[in-house]
mmCIF file of C-alpha atoms in Angstrom:
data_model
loop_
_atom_site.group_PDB
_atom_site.id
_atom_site.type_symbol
_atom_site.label_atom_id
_atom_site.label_comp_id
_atom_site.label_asym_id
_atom_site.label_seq_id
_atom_site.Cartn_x
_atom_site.Cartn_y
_atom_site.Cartn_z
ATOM 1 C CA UNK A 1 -5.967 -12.039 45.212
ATOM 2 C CA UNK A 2 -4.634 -8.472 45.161
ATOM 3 C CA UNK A 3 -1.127 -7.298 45.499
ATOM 4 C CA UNK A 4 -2.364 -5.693 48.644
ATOM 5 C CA UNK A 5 -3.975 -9.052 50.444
ATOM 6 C CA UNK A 6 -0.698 -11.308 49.615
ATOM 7 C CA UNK A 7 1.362 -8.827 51.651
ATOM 8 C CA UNK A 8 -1.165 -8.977 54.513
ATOM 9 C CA UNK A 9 -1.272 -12.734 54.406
ATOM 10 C CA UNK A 10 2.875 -13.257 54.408
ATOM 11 C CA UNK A 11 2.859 -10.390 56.888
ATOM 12 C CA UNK A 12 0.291 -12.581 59.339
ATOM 13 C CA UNK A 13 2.620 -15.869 58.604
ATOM 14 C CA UNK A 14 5.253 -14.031 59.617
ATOM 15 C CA UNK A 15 3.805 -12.507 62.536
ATOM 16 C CA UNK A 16 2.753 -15.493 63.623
ATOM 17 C CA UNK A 17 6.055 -17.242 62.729
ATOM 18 C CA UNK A 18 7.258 -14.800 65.721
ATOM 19 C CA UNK A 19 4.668 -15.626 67.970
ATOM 20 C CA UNK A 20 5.191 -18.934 68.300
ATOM 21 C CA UNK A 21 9.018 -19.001 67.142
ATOM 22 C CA UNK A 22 10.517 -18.075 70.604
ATOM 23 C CA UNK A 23 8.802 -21.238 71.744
ATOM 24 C CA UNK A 24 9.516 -23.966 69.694
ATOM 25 C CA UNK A 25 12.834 -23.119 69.432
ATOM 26 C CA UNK A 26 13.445 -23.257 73.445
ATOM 27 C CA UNK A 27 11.265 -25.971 74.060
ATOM 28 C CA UNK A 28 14.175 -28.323 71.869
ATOM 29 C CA UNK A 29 16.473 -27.692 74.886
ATOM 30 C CA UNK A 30 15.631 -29.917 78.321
ATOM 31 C CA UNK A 31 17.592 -27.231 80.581
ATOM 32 C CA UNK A 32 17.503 -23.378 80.631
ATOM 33 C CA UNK A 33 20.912 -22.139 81.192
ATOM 34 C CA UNK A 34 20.734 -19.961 84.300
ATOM 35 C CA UNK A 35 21.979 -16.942 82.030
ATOM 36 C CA UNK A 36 19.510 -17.742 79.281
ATOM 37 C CA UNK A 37 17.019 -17.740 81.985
ATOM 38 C CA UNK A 38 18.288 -14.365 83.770
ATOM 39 C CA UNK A 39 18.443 -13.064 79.788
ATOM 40 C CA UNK A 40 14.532 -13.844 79.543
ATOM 41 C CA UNK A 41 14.078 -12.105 82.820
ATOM 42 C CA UNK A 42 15.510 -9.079 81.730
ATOM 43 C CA UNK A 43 13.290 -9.258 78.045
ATOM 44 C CA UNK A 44 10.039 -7.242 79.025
ATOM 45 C CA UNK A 45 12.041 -4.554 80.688
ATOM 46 C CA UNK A 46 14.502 -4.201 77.739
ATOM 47 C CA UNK A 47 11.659 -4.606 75.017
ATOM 48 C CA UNK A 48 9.238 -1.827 76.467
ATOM 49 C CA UNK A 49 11.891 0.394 77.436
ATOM 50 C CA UNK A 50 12.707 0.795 73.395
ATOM 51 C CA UNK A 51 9.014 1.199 72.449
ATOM 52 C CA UNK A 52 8.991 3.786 75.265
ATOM 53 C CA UNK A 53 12.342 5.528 74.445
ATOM 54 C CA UNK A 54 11.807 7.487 71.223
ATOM 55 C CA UNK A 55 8.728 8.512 72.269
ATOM 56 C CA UNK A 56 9.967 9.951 75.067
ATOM 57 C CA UNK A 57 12.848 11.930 72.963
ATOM 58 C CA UNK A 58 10.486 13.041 70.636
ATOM 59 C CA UNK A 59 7.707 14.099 73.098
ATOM 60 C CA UNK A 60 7.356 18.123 74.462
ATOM 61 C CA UNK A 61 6.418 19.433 77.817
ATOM 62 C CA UNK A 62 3.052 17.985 78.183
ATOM 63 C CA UNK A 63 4.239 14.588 77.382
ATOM 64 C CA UNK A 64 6.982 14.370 79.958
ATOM 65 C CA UNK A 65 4.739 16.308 82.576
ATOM 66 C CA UNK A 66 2.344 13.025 82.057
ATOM 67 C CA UNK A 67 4.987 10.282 82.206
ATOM 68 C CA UNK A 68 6.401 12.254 85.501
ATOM 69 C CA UNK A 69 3.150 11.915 86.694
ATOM 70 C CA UNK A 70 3.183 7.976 85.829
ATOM 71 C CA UNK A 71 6.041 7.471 87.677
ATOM 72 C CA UNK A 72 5.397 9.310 90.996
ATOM 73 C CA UNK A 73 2.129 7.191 90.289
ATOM 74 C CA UNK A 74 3.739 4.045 90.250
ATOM 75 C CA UNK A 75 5.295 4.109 93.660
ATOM 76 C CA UNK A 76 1.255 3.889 95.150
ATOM 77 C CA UNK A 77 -0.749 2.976 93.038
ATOM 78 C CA UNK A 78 -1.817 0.122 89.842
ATOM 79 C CA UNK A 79 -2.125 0.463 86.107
ATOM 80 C CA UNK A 80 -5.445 1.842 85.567
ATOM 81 C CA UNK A 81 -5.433 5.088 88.125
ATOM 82 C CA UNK A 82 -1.926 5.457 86.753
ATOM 83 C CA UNK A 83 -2.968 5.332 83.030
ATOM 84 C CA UNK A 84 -5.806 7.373 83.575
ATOM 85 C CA UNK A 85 -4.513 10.442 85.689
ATOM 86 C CA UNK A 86 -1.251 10.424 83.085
ATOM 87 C CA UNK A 87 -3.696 10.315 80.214
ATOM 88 C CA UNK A 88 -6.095 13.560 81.747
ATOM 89 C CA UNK A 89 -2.410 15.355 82.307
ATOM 90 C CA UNK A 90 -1.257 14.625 78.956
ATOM 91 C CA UNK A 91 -4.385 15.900 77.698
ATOM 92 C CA UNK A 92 -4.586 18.770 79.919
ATOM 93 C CA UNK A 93 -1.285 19.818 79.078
ATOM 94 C CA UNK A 94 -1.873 19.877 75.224
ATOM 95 C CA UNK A 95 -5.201 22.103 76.140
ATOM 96 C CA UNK A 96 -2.432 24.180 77.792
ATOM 97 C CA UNK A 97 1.063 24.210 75.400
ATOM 98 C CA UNK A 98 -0.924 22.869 72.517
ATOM 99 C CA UNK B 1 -26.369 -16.094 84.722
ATOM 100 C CA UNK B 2 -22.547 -14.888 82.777
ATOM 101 C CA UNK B 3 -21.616 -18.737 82.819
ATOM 102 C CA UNK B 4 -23.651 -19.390 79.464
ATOM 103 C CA UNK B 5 -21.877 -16.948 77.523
ATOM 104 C CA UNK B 6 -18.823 -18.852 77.778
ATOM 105 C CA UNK B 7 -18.339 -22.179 76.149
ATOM 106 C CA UNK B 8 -15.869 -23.642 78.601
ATOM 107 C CA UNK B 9 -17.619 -26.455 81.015
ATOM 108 C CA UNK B 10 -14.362 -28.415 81.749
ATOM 109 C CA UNK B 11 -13.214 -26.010 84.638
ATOM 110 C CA UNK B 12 -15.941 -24.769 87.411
ATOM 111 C CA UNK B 13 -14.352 -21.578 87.411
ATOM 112 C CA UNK B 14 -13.130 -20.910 84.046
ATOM 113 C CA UNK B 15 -16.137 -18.616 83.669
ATOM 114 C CA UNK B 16 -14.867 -16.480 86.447
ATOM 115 C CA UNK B 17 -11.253 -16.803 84.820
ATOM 116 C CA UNK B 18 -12.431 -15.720 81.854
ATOM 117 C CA UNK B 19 -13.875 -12.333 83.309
ATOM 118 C CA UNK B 20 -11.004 -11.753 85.275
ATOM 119 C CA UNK B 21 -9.163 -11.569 82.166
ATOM 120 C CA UNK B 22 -11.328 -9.604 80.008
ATOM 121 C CA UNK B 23 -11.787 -7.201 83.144
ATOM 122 C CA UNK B 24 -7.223 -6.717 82.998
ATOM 123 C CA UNK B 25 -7.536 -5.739 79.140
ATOM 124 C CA UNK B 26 -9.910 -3.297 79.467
ATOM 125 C CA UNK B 27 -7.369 -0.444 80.125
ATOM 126 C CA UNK B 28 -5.162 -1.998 77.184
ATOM 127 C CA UNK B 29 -8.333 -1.144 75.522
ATOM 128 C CA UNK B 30 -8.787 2.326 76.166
ATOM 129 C CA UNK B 31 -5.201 3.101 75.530
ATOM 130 C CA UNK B 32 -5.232 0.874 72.255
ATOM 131 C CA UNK B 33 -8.570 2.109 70.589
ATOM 132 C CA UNK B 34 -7.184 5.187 69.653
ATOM 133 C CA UNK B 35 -4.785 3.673 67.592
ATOM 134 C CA UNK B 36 -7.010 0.981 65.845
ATOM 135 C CA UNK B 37 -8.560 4.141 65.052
ATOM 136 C CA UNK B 38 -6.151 5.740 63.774
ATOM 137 C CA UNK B 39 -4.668 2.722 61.898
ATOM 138 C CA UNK B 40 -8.250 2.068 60.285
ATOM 139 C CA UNK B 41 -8.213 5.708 58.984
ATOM 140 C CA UNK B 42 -4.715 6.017 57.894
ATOM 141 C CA UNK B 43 -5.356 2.441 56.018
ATOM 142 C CA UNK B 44 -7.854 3.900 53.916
ATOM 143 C CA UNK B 45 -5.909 7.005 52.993
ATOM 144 C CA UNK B 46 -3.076 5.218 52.022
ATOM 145 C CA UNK B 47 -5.236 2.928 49.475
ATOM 146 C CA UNK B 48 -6.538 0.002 51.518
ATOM 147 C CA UNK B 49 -10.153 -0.922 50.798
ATOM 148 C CA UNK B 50 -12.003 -0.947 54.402
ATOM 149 C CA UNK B 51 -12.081 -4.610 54.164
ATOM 150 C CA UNK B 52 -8.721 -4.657 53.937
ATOM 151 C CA UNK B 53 -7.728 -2.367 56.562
ATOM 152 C CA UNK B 54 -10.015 -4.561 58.624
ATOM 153 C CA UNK B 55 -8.390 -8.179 57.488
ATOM 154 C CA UNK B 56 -5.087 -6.456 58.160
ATOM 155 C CA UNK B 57 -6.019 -6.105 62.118
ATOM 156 C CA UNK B 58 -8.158 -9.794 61.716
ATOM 157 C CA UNK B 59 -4.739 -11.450 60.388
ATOM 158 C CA UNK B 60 -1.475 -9.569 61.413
ATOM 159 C CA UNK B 61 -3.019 -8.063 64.648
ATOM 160 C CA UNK B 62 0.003 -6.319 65.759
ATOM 161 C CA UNK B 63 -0.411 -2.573 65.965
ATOM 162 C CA UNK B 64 3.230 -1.084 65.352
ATOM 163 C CA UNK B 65 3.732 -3.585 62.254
ATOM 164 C CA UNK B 66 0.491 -2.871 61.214
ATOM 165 C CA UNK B 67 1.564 1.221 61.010
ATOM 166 C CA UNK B 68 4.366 0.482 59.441
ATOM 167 C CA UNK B 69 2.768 -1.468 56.955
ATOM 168 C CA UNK B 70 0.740 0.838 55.956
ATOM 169 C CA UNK B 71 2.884 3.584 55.994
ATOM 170 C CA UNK B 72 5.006 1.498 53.235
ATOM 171 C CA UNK B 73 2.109 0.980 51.232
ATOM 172 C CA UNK B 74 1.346 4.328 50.671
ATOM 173 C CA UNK B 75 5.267 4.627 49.249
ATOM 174 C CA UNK B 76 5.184 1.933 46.386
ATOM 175 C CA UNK B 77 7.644 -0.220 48.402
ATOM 176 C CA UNK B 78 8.630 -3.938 46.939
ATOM 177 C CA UNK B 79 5.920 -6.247 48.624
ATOM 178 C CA UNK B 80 8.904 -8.204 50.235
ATOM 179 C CA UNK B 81 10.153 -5.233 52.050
ATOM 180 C CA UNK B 82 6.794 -5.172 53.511
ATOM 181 C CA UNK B 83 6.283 -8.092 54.820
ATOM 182 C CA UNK B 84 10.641 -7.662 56.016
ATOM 183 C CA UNK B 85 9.530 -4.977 58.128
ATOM 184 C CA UNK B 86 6.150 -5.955 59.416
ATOM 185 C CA UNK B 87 8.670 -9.230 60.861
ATOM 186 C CA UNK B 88 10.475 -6.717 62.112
ATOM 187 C CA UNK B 89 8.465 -5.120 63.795
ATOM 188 C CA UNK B 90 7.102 -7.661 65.365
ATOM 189 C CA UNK B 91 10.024 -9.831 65.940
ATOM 190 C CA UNK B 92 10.177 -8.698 69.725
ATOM 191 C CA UNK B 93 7.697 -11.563 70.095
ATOM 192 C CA UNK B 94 10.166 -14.783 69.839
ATOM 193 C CA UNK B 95 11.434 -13.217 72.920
ATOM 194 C CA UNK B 96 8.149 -13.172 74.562
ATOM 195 C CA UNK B 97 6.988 -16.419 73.236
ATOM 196 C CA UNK B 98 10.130 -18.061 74.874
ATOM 197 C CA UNK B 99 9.695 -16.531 78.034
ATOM 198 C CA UNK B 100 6.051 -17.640 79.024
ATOM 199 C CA UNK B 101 6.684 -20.939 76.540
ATOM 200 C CA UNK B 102 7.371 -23.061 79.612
ATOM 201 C CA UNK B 103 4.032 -21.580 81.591
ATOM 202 C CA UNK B 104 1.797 -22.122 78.373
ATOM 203 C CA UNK B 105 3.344 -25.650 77.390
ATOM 204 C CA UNK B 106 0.921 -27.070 79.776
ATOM 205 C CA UNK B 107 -1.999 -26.621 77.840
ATOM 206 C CA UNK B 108 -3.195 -28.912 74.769
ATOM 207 C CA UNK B 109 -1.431 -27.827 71.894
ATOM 208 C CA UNK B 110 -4.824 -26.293 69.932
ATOM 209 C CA UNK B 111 -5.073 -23.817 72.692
ATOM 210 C CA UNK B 112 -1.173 -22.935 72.746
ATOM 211 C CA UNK B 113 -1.582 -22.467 69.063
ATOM 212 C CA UNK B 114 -4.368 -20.130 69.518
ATOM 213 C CA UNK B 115 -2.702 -18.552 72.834
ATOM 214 C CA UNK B 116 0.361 -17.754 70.341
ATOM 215 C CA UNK B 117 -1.587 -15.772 68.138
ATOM 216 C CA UNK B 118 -3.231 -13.561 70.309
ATOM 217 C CA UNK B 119 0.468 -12.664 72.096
ATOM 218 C CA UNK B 120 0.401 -8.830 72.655
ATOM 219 C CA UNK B 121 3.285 -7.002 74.354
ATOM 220 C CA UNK B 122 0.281 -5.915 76.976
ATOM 221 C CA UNK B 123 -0.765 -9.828 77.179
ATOM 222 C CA UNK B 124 2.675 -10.593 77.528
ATOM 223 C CA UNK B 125 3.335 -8.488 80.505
ATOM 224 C CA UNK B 126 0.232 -9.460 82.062
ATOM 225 C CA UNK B 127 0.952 -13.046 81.986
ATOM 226 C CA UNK B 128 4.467 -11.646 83.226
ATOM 227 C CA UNK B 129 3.394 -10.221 86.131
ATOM 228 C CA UNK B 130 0.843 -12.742 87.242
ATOM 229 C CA UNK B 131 3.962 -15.286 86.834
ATOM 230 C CA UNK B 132 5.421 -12.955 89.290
ATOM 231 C CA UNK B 133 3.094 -13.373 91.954
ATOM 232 C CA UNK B 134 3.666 -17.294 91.925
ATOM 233 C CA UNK B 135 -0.008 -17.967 89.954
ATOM 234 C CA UNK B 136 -0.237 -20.419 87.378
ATOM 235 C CA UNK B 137 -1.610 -19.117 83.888
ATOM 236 C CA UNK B 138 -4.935 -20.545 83.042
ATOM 237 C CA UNK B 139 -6.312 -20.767 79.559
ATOM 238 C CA UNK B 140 -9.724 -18.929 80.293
ATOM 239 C CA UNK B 141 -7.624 -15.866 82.188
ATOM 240 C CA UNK B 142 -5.090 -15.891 78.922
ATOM 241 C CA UNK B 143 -7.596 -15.764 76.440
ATOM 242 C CA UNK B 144 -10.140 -13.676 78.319
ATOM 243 C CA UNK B 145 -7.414 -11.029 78.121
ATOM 244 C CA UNK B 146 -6.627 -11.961 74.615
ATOM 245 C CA UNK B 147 -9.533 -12.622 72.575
ATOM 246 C CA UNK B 148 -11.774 -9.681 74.157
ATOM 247 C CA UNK B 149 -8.277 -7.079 73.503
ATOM 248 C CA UNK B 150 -8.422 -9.011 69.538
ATOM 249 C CA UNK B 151 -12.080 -9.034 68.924
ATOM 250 C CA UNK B 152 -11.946 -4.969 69.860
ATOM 251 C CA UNK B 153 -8.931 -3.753 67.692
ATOM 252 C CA UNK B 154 -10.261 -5.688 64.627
ATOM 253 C CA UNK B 155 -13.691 -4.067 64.885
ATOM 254 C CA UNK B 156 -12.230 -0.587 65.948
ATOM 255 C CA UNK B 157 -10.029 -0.802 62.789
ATOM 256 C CA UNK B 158 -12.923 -1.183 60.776
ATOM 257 C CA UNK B 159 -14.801 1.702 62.600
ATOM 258 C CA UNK B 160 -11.844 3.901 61.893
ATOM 259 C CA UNK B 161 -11.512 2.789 58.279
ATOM 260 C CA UNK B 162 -15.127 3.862 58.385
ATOM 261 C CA UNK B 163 -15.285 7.014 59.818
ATOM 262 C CA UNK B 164 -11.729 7.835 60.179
ATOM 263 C CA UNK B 165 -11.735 11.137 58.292
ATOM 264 C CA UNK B 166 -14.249 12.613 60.962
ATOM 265 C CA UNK B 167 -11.787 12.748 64.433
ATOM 266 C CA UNK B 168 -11.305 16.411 64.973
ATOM 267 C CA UNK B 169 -8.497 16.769 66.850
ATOM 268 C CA UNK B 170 -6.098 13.546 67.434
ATOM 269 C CA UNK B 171 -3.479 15.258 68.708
ATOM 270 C CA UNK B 172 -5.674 17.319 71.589
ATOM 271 C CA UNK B 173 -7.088 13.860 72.766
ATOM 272 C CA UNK B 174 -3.789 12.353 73.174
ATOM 273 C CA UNK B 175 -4.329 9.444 70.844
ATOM 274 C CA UNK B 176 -0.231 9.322 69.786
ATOM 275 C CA UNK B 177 1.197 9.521 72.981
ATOM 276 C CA UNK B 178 -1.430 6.868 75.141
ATOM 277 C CA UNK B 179 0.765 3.742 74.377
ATOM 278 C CA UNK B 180 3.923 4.950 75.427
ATOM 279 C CA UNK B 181 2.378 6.275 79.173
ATOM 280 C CA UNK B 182 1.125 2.679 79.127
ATOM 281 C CA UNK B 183 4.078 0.880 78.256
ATOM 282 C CA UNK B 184 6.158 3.049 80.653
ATOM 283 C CA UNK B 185 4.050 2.230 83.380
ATOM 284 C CA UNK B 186 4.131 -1.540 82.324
ATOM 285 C CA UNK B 187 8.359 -0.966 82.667
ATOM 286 C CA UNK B 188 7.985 0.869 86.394
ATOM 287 C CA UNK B 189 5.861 -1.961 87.505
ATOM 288 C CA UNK B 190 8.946 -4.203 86.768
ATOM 289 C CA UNK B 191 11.217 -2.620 88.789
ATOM 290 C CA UNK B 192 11.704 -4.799 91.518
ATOM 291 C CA UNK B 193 13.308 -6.964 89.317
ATOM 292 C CA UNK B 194 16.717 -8.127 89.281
ATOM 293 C CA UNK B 195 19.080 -5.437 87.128
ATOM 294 C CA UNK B 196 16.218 -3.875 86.030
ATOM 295 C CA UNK B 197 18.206 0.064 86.227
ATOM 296 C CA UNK B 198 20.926 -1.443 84.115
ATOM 297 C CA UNK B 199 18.653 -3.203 81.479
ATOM 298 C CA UNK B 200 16.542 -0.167 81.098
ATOM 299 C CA UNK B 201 19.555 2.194 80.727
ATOM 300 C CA UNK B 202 21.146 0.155 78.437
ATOM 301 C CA UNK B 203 18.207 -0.758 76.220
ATOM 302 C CA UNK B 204 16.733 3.426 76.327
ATOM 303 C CA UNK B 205 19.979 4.142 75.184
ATOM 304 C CA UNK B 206 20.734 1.442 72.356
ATOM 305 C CA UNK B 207 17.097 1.839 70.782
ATOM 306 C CA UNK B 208 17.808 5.841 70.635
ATOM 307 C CA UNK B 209 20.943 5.197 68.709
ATOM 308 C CA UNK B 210 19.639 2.736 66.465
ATOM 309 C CA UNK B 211 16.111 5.007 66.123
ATOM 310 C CA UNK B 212 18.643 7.867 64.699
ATOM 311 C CA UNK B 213 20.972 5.533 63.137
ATOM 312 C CA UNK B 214 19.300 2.130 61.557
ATOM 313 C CA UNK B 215 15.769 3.528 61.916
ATOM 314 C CA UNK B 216 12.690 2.902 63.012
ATOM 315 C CA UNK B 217 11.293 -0.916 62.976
ATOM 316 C CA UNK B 218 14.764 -1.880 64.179
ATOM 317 C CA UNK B 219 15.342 -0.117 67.465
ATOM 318 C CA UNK B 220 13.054 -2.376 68.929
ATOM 319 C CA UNK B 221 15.041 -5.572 68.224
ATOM 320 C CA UNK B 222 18.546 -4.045 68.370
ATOM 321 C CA UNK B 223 17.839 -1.746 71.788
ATOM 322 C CA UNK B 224 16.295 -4.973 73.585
ATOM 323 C CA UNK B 225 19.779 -7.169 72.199
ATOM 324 C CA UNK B 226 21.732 -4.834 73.788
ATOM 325 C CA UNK B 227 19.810 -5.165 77.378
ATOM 326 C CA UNK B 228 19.269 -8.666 77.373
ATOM 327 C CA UNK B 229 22.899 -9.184 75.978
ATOM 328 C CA UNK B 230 24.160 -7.109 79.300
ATOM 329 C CA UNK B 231 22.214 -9.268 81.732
ATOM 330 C CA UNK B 232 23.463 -12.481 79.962
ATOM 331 C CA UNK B 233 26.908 -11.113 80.648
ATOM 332 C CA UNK B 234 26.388 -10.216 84.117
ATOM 333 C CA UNK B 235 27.443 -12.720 86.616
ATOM 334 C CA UNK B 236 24.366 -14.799 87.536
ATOM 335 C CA UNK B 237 22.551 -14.392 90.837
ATOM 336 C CA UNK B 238 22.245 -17.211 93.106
ATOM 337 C CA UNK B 239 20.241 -16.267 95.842
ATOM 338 C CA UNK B 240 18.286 -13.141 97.231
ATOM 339 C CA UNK B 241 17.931 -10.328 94.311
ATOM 340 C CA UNK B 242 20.483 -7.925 95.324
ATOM 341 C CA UNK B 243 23.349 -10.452 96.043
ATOM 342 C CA UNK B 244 26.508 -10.712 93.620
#
């Protein structure tokens, strides 16, 4: 095999390693600690936010006008209007600033 | 009849299940296709073969990493440091896998393997939010979601590995930017949650520093530390969500 196809194949073990790591590893302990627990809570907030983040530094005019738009969306509505109506102003506003 | 189609007899409405979750990752879809896309085409400029852009997406199957990867390959890197960052990447995943591990350790352990590898930060908050509502997580919805989001970015990589060099305009469709609206809506539907203001603060602001600081893969990891460290600190709530 290629150079190319052994990085992809230890890159999918350790993907999966991930994947599946987070479980095993808990499941060894009979009681969740009500912090751990509260911690775990607080993991898909803190996670996205950081994918979100330096985006959102990086991003110009047209990109905040859409994620404005998501969040005055999110007090009505669900994901998909939200997605698409911040999607058509994001690409509205790059017709527009460019 | 749809019920045919899908080789689960076991559960009358697994079917149905099925659907429903296939129907939730169609958005994830749309907002991901761009970027299987884009990974297909950038996989073949820096050097992949289009089979192995494709087996990247059929193996890894983790969009960010897979980017990354790429982007490495294209600079000579040491394999190692690869494969370091495409675990880095992706290491946001033990935290997901141990949050719905206790909701998915119900199912035979061939399915939880299988459920495992198809865990996607949209999949994740899906099974998140229907956890939310009080509804127990049934194989068919899980991998109705999963396997129909899967199937799509491994043949969308290979479309864009294929014709990758003929999108006209990325940038004036969006493509870069379609995640992060998604994502940021995924993080406003969580906001009834207990300290969600603090953990979202705290995390934006630690993945920032360690973006300009550390770089890239690791403001993932470090920024969520930071947030979930801060709520493990916090003194634990008993009772309603706003009491101390």
């Amino acid at each position: 095999m290629s150079t190319t196809v052994w990085i992809i194949f230890w890159g999918a073990v350790a993907t999966y390693l991930t994947r599946i790591g987070g479980h095993l590893v808990l499941s060894r302990f009979e009681h969740v600690h009500p912090r751990v627990e509260a911690a775990l809570n607080a993991v898909p907030a803190a996670v996205l936010t950081t994918i979100v983040a330096p985006a959102v530094l990086t991003a110009g005019p047209a990109e905040w006008t859409a994620l404005l738009v998501a969040g005055l969306m999110s007090l009505r509505f669900g994901m998909l209007p939200l997605f698409l109506v911040s999607a058509a102003v994001l690409i509205a506003g790059r017709q527009l600033v460019g | 009849m749809t019920a045919d189609a899908i080789p689960q007899e076991d559960e009358p409405t697994a079917a149905t299940e099925f659907w429903a979750g296939a129907k939730l990752s169609f958005p994830v879809i749309v907002a991901a296709s761009p970027f299987a896309f884009l990974f297909g085409a950038m996989a073949v400029k820096n050097g992949l073969s289009v089979f192995e852009a494709t087996l990247m997406s059929f193996a890894i199957y983790g969009g960010a990493s897979q980017m990354v990867g790429i982007d490495l390959f294209g600079q000579h890197i040491e394999p190692w440091l690869i494969v370091l960052s495409i675990f880095a990447v992706n290491f946001r995943h033990v935290l997901y896998s141990a949050a719905i591990g206790r909701k998915l350790s119900v199912w035979p352990t061939i399915q939880q393997a299988l459920g495992y590898f198809v865990l996607t930060d949209p999949l994740y908050a899906e099974v998140e939010r229907k956890g939310e509502a009080g509804r127990h997580i049934a194989f068919p919805w899980y991998i109705g979601f999963g396997a129909t989001l899967y199937v799509s970015w491994v043949i969308q990589s290979g479309i864009g590995a294929y014709f990758g060099n003929l999108i006209p305009d990325p940038h004036a469709l969006g493509m870069d930017f379609l995640l992060p609206i998604y994502f940021f809506g995924i993080v406003l539907s969580f906001r009834a949650r207990p300290n969600w203001l603090p953990v979202v603060i705290v995390s934006g602001i630690a993945s920032l520093i360690a973006y300009k600081t550390v770089g890239s893969p690791w403001h993932v990891s470090i920024g969520a530390a930071a947030g979930v460290a801060l709520v493990a600190l916090l003194p634990v709530r008993q009772g309603g969500e706003f009491e101390r």
